[in-house]
Short mmCIF file of C-alpha atoms and ligand atoms in Angstrom, two decimals:
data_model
loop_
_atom_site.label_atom_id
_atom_site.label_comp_id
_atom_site.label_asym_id
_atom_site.label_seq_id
_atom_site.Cartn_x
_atom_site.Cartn_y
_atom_site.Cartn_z
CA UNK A 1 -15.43 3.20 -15.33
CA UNK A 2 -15.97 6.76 -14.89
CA UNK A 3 -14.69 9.33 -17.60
CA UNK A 4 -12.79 11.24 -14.81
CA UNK A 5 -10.97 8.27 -13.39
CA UNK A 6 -9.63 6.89 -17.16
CA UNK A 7 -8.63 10.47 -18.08
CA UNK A 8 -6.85 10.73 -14.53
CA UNK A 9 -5.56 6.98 -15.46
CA UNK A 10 -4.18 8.22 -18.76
CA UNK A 11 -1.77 10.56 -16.87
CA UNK A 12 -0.05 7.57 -15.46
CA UNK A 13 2.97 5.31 -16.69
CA UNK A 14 3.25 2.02 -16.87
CA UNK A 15 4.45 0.10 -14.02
CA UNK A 16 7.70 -1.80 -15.32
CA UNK A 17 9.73 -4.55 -13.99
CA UNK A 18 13.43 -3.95 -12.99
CA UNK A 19 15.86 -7.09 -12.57
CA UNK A 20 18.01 -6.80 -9.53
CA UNK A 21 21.74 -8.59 -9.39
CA UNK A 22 23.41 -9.48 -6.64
CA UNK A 23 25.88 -12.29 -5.59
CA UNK A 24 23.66 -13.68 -3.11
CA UNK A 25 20.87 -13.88 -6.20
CA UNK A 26 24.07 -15.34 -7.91
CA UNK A 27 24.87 -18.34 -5.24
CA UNK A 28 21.37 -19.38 -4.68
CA UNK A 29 20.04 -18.82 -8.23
CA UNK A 30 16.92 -16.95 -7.45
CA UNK A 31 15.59 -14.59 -10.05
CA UNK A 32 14.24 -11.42 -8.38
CA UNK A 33 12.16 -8.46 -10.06
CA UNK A 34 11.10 -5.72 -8.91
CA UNK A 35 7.38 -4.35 -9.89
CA UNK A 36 7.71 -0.70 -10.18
CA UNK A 37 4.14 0.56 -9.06
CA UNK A 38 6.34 3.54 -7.39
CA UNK A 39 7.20 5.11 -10.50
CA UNK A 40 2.87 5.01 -11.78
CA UNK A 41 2.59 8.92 -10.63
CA UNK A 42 5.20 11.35 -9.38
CA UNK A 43 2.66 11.86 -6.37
CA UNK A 44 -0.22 8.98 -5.96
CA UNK A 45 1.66 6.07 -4.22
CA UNK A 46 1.38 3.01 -6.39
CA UNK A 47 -0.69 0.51 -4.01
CA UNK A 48 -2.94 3.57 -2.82
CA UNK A 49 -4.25 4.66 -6.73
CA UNK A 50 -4.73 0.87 -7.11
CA UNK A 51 -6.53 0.59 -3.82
CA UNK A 52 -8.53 4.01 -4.35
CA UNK A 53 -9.71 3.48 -7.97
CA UNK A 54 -12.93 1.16 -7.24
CA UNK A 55 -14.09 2.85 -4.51
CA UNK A 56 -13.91 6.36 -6.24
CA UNK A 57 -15.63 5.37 -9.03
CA UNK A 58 -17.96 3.87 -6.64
CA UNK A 59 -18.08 7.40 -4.84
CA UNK A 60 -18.74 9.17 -8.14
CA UNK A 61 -21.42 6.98 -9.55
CA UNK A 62 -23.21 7.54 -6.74
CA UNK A 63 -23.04 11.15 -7.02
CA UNK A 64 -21.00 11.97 -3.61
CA UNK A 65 -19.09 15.29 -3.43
CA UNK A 66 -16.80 14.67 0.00
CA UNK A 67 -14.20 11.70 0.72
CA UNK A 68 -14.16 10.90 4.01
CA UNK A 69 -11.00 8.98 5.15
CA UNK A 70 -8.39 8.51 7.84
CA UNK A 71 -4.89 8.36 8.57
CA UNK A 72 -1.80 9.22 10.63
CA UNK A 73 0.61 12.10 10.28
CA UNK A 74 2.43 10.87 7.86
CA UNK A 75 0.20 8.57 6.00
CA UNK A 76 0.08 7.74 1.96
CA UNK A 77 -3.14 6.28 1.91
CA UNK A 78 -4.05 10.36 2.90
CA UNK A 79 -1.82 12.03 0.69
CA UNK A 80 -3.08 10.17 -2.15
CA UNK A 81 -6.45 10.83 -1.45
CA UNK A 82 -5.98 14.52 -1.18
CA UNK A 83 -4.24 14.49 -4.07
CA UNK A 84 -6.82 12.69 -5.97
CA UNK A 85 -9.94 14.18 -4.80
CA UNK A 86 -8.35 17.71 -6.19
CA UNK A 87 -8.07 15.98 -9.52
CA UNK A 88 -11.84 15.05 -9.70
CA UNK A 89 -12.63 18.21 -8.17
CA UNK A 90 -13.83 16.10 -5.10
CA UNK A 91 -13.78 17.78 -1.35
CA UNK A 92 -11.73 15.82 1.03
CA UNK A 93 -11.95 15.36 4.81
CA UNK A 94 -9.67 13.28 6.85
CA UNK A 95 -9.79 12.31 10.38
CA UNK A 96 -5.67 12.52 11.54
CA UNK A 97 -4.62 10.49 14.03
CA UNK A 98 -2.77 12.62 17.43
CA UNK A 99 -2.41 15.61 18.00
CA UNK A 100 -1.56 18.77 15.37
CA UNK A 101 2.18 19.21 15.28
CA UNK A 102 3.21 22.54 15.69
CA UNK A 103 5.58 22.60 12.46
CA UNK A 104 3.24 20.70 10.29
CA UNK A 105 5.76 17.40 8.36
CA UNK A 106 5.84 17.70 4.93
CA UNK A 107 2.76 15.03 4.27
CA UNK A 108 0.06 17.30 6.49
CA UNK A 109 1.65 20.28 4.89
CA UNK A 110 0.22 18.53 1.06
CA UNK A 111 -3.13 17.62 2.51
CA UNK A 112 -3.96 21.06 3.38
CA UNK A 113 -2.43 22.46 -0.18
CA UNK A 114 -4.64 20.36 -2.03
CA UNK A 115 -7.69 21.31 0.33
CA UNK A 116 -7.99 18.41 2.21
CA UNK A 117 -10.03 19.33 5.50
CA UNK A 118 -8.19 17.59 8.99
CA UNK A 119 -9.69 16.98 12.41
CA UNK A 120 -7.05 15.82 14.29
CA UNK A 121 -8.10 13.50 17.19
CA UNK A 122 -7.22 11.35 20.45
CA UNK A 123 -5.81 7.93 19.71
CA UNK A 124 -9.35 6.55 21.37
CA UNK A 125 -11.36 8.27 18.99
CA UNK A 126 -8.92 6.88 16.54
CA UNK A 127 -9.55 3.10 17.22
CA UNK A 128 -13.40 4.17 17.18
CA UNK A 129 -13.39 5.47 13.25
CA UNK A 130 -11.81 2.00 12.95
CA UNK A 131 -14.91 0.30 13.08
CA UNK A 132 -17.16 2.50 10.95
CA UNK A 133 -18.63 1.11 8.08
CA UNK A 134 -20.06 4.41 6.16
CA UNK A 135 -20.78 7.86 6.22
CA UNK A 136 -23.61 7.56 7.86
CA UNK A 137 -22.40 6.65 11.06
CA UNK A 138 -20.53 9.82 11.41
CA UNK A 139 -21.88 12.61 13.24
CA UNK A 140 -23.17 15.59 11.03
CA UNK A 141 -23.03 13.25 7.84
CA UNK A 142 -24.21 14.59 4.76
CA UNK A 143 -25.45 12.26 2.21
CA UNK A 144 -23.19 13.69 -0.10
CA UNK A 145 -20.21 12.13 1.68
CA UNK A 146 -18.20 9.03 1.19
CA UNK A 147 -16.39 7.11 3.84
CA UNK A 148 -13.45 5.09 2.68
CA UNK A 149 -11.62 3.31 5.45
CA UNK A 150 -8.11 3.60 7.40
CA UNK A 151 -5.62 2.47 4.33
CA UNK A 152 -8.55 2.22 1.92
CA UNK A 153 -8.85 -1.36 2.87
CA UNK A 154 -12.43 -2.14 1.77
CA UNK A 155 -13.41 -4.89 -0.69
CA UNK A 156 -13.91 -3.19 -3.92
CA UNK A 157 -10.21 -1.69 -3.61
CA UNK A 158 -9.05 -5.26 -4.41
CA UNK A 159 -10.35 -5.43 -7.66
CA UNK A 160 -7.50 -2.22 -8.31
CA UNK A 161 -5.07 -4.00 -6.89
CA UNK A 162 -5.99 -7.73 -8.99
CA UNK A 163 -4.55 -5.24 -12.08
CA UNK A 164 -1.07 -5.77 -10.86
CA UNK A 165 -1.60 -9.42 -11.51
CA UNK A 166 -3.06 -9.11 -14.82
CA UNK A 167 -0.01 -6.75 -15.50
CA UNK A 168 2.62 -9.01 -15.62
CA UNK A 169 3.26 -11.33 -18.16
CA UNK A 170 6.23 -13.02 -17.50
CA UNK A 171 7.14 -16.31 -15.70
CA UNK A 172 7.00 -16.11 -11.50
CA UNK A 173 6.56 -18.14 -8.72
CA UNK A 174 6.23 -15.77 -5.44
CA UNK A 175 4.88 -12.14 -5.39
CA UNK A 176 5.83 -10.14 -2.85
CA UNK A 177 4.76 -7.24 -1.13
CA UNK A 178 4.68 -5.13 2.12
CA UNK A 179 1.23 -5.36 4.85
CA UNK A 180 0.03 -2.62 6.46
CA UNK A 181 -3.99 -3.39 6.88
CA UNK A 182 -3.33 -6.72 4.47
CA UNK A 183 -5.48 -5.02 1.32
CA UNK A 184 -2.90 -5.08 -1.26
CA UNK A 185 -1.77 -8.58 -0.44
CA UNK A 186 -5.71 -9.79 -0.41
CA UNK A 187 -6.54 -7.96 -4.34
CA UNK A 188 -3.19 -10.13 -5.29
CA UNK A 189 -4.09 -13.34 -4.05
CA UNK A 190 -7.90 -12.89 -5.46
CA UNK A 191 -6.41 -12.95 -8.93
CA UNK A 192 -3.25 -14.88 -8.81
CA UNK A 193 -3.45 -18.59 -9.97
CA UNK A 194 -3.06 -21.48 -7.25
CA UNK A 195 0.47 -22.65 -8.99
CA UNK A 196 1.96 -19.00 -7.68
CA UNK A 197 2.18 -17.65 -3.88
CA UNK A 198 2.00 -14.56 -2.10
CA UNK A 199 4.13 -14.11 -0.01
CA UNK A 200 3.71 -10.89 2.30
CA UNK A 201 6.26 -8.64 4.51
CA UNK A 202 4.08 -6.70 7.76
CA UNK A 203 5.16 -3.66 8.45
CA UNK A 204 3.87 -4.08 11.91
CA UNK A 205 4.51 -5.53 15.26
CA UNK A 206 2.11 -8.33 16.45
CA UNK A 207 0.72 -8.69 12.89
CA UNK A 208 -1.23 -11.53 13.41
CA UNK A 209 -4.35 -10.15 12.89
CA UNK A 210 -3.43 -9.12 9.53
CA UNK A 211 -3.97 -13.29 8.61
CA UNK A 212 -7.33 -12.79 10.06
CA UNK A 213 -8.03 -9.16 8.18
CA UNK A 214 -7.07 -10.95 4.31
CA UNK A 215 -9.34 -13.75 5.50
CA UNK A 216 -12.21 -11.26 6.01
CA UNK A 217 -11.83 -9.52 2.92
CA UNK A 218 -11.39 -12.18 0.93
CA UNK A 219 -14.64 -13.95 2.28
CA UNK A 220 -16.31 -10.89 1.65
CA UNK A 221 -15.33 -11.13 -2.34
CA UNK A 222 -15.94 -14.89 -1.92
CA UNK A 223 -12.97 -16.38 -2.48
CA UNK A 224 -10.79 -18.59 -0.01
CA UNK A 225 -7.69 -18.76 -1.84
CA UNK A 226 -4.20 -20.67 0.82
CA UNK A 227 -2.07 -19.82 -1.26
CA UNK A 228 -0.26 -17.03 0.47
CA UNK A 229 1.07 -16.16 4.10
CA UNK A 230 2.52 -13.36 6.11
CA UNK A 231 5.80 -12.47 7.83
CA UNK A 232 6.06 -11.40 10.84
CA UNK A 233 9.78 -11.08 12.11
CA UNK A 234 10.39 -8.37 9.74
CA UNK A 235 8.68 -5.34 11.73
CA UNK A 236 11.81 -3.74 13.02
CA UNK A 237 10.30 -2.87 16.32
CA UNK A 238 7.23 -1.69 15.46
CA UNK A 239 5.41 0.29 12.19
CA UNK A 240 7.14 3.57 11.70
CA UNK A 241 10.13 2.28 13.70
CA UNK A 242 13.87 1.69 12.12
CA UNK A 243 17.14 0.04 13.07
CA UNK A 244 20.59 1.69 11.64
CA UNK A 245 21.07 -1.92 9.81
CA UNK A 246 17.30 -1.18 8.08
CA UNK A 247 18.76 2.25 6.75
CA UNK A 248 22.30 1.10 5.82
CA UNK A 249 20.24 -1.89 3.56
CA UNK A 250 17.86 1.28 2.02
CA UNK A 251 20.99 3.38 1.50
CA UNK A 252 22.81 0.41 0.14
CA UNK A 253 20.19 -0.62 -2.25
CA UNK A 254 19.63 2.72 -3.67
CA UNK A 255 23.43 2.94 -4.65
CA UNK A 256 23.89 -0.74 -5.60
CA UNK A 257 20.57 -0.28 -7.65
CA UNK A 258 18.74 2.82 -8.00
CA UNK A 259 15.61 1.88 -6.46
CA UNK A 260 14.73 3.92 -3.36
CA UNK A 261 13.05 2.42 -1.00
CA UNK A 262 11.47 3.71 2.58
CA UNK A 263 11.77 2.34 6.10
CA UNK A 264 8.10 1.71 6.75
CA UNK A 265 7.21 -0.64 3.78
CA UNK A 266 9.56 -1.02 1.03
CA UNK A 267 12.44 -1.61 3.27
CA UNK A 268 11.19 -4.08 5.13
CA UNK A 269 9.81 -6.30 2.51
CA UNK A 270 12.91 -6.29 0.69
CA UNK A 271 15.35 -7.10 3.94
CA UNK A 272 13.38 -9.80 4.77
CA UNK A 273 13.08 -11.06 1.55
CA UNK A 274 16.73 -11.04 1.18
CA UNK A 275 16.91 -12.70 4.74
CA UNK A 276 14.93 -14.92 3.68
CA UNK A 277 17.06 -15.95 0.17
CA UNK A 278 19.88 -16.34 2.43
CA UNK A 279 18.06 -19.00 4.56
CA UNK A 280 17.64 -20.90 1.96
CA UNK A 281 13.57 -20.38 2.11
CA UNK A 282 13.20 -20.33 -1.61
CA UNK A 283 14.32 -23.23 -4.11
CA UNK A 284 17.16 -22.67 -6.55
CA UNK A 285 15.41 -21.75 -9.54
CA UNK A 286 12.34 -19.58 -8.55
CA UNK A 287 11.57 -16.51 -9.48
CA UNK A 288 10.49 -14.00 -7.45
CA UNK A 289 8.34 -10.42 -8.29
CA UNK A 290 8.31 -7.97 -5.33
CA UNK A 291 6.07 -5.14 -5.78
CA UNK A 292 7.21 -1.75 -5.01
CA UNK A 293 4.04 -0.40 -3.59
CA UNK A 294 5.90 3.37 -3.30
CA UNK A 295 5.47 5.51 -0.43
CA UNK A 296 8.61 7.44 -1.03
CA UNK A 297 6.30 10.86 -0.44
CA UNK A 298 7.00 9.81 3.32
CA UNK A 299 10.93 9.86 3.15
CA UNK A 300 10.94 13.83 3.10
CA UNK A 301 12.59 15.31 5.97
CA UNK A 302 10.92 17.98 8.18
C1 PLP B 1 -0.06 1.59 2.50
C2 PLP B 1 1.19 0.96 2.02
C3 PLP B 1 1.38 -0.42 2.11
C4 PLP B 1 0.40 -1.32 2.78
O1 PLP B 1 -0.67 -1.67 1.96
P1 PLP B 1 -1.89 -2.49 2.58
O2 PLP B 1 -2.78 -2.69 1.43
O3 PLP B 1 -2.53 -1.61 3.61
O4 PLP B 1 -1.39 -3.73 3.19
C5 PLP B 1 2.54 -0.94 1.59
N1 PLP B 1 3.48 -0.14 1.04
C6 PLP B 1 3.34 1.19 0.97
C7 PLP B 1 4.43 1.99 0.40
C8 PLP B 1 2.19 1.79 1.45
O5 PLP B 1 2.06 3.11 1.38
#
C-alpha cells in the first residue's frame, strides 16, 4: 500500500457497531447492529474511502497526477474524491451530470474548494462517460490521468470494501446495505462466508440491472458467490426521490437513536429492512449487521 494512503488511513476511526432497540426487534427477536462506516472521517463517506482506496493506490503506483471521475450534483462518490485527491496532493476533474446551478448546493460548492475541476454536461453525454473504460478514451487525455468510474464501481474497489467483512468479529447472519451501482454489496459478498447473506436495499427505481452489474463484477474478480440478493420495492419513487413517511422514519430514528440517516441510501435500507422484520422475512433469532455506508455530506440544505 502506498505511504500516502496508510498515513491518510491513520487519520481515520474505527468503524464501530451500535445495537439498536426497538419493540418490534423485541416481538420478533431479531438482533440488529448497525456498522458505523459513517463515523470513519468527518468528510470521506464511509463506502466511498472503502471503494476509492484500491484504485488510488492503483493511480499512484502508476505515477498518475489527475483523477478523472463522474457524478451528479449532489454526489458522495465526488465529494470524496475531491476531498481525497487534495490530501495526496492529486488534481481532480469530474464530469457533473446537468446543467450548472446558478446558486451552486453545498456538495459542488466543496468540489470546487478543494480544487476539483467540473465540466458540467447534457444527460446524453452523461450515459456516454458511462461506458468508458479509461483515460484514454477521453478526448485530450493525458497519460498522466486516471479514470475511475460513475460511483467508483470498478473491480479493485471491492477489495476496500471486503475490509468491512474482515472488520467484524462478532456473530451475524445477514449484512445489509444500500445499492446504488451494486459495488459495495459485490466487495461484501466476495469476502463473506456462504453460511451468511447479503442482503441489499436499491436506492433506485427499476433496479434490476443492479443483479446483473454485481454479477459482472464479481465474474470479473472470479468469484460466483448466490449468496445474496437485492430489493427492489424500497426505491421510494425513484433515486433522489422521498415520501413524508421516508422522512418522518429518518427523523424518528435519529431521536429514538442517534443515528442520522439520509433519504437517498441510509433511509431506505433501514425502512425496508424494518418492513421487512415486520413481515416476518427474517427467523426469530438472527442477527442482522446493516452497514451505514454515510452520505450524510448530502443532507445539507441549500
Ligand atoms: C454511494 C453510496 C451508496 C451506494 O454504493 P454502491 O457501491 O454504489 O452500491 C450507498 N450509500 C451511500 C451513503 C452512498 O453514498
Amino acid at each position: 500500500m502506498n505511504l500516502q494512503l496508510v498515513a491518510l488511513e491513520k487519520q481515520f476511526a474505527p468503524s464501530v457497531l451500535t445495537q439498536i432497540h426497538t419493540p418490534l426487534l423485541h416481538v420478533k427477536k431479531i438482533e440488529l447492529w448497525i456498522k458505523r462506516d459513517d463515523l470513519l472521517h468527518p468528510v470521506i463517506s464511509g463506502n466511498k474511502w472503502r471503494k476509492l482506496k484500491y484504485p488510488l493506490n492503483q493511480a499512484l503506483s502508476l505515477n498518475k497526477t489527475t483523477l478523472i471521475s463522474m457524478g451528479g450534483a449532489y454526489s458522495n462518490h465526488l465529494h470524496a474524491l475531491a476531498f481525497v485527491g487534495k490530501q495526496l496532493n492529486l488534481k481532480t476533474k469530474a464530469f457533473v451530470r446537468g446543467e450548472r446551478p446558478a446558486v451552486l448546493n453545498p456538495t459542488l460548492h466543496d468540489l470546487l474548494a478543494w480544487g476539483m475541476t467540473l465540466e458540467f454536461v447534457s444527460r446524453s453525454v452523461y450515459r456516454e462517460l458511462r461506458t468508458l473504460h479509461s483515460a484514454d478514451e477521453l478526448p485530450a487525455t493525458k497519460s498522466e490521468d486516471y479514470w475511475i468510474p460513475e460511483g467508483g464501481a470498478t473491480p479493485l474497489a471491492l477489495q476496500g470494501v471486503a475490509h468491512i467483512v474482515d472488520e467484524i468479529t462478532q456473530e451475524y447472519d445477514v449484512l445489509c446495505t444500500a445499492c446504488g451501482t451494486g459495488t459495495t454489496l459485490a466487495g461484501l459478498v466476495q469476502n463473506l462466508p456462504t453460511t451468511r447473506t447479503v442482503l441489499g436495499f436499491s436506492a433506485l427505481k427499476g433496479g434490476d440491472f443492479l443483479t446483473q452489474d454485481v454479477k459482472k463484477l464479481l465474474h470479473q474478480t472470479a468469484s460466483t458467490p448466490e449468496n445474496w440478493c437485492i430489493q427492489l420495492d424500497y426505491h421510494f419513487g425513484g433515486f433522489g426521490k422521498t415520501t413524508p413517511q421516508l422522512i418522518e422514519f429518518i427523523d424518528n430514528f435519529a431521536s429514538q437513536h442517534g443515528v442520522m440517516l439520509e433519504p437517498v441510501y441510509t433511509g431506505k435500507m433501514l425502512f425496508g429492512l424494518f418492513d421487512l422484520i415486520a413481515q416476518d422475512y427474517f427467523s426469530a433469532g438472527q442477527k442482522i449487521i446493516a452497514l451505514h455506508t454515510g452520505g450524510l455530506q448530502g443532507n445539507r440544505p441549500l
